[in-house]
Amino acid sequence: MLDKKCPECGGTSFAQGSDYINLRPLNRKLTVGSEKIYTYCTACGEVLSIKIVNPNKLT
């Protein structure tokens, strides 16, 4: 991600984080689901990507 620029502010410093709610399929509400990893600009907070850690848990 070193060669990326934030489309919002032009910043080049990024960090990763997650939230406390896992992503679950709409039709399987009782599953644990998978964690999401957000990559965001440290200057303005714009989210550049969201990655699903274990996509196989969504099928």
mmCIF file with all atom_site columns, C-alpha atoms in Angstrom, residues 27-45:
data_model
loop_
_atom_site.group_PDB
_atom_site.id
_atom_site.type_symbol
_atom_site.label_atom_id
_atom_site.label_alt_id
_atom_site.label_comp_id
_atom_site.label_asym_id
_atom_site.label_entity_id
_atom_site.label_seq_id
_atom_site.pdbx_PDB_ins_code
_atom_site.Cartn_x
_atom_site.Cartn_y
_atom_site.Cartn_z
_atom_site.occupancy
_atom_site.B_iso_or_equiv
_atom_site.pdbx_formal_charge
_atom_site.auth_seq_id
_atom_site.auth_comp_id
_atom_site.auth_asym_id
_atom_site.auth_atom_id
_atom_site.pdbx_PDB_model_num
ATOM 1  C CA . ASN A 1 27 ? -29.833 -16.036 5.132  1.00 0.00 ? 27 ASN A CA 1
ATOM 2  C CA . ARG A 1 28 ? -27.734 -17.507 8.013  1.00 0.00 ? 28 ARG A CA 1
ATOM 3  C CA . LYS A 1 29 ? -28.209 -15.250 11.028 1.00 0.00 ? 29 LYS A CA 1
ATOM 4  C CA . LEU A 1 30 ? -27.010 -17.800 13.593 1.00 0.00 ? 30 LEU A CA 1
ATOM 5  C CA . THR A 1 31 ? -23.510 -18.182 12.121 1.00 0.00 ? 31 THR A CA 1
ATOM 6  C CA . VAL A 1 32 ? -20.432 -16.559 13.632 1.00 0.00 ? 32 VAL A CA 1
ATOM 7  C CA . GLY A 1 33 ? -19.433 -14.965 10.317 1.00 0.00 ? 33 GLY A CA 1
ATOM 8  C CA . SER A 1 34 ? -16.074 -13.356 9.649  1.00 0.00 ? 34 SER A CA 1
ATOM 9  C CA . GLU A 1 35 ? -14.085 -10.381 10.892 1.00 0.00 ? 35 GLU A CA 1
ATOM 10 C CA . LYS A 1 36 ? -13.579 -7.387  8.592  1.00 0.00 ? 36 LYS A CA 1
ATOM 11 C CA . ILE A 1 37 ? -10.290 -5.510  8.223  1.00 0.00 ? 37 ILE A CA 1
ATOM 12 C CA . TYR A 1 38 ? -10.565 -1.838  7.238  1.00 0.00 ? 38 TYR A CA 1
ATOM 13 C CA . THR A 1 39 ? -7.683  0.044   5.609  1.00 0.00 ? 39 THR A CA 1
ATOM 14 C CA . TYR A 1 40 ? -8.065  3.785   6.140  1.00 0.00 ? 40 TYR A CA 1
ATOM 15 C CA . CYS A 1 41 ? -6.212  7.044   5.622  1.00 0.00 ? 41 CYS A CA 1
ATOM 16 C CA . THR A 1 42 ? -4.698  8.308   8.872  1.00 0.00 ? 42 THR A CA 1
ATOM 17 C CA . ALA A 1 43 ? -5.024  11.933  7.758  1.00 0.00 ? 43 ALA A CA 1
ATOM 18 C CA . CYS A 1 44 ? -8.744  12.117  6.946  1.00 0.00 ? 44 CYS A CA 1
ATOM 19 C CA . GLY A 1 45 ? -10.258 8.731   7.887  1.00 0.00 ? 45 GLY A CA 1
#
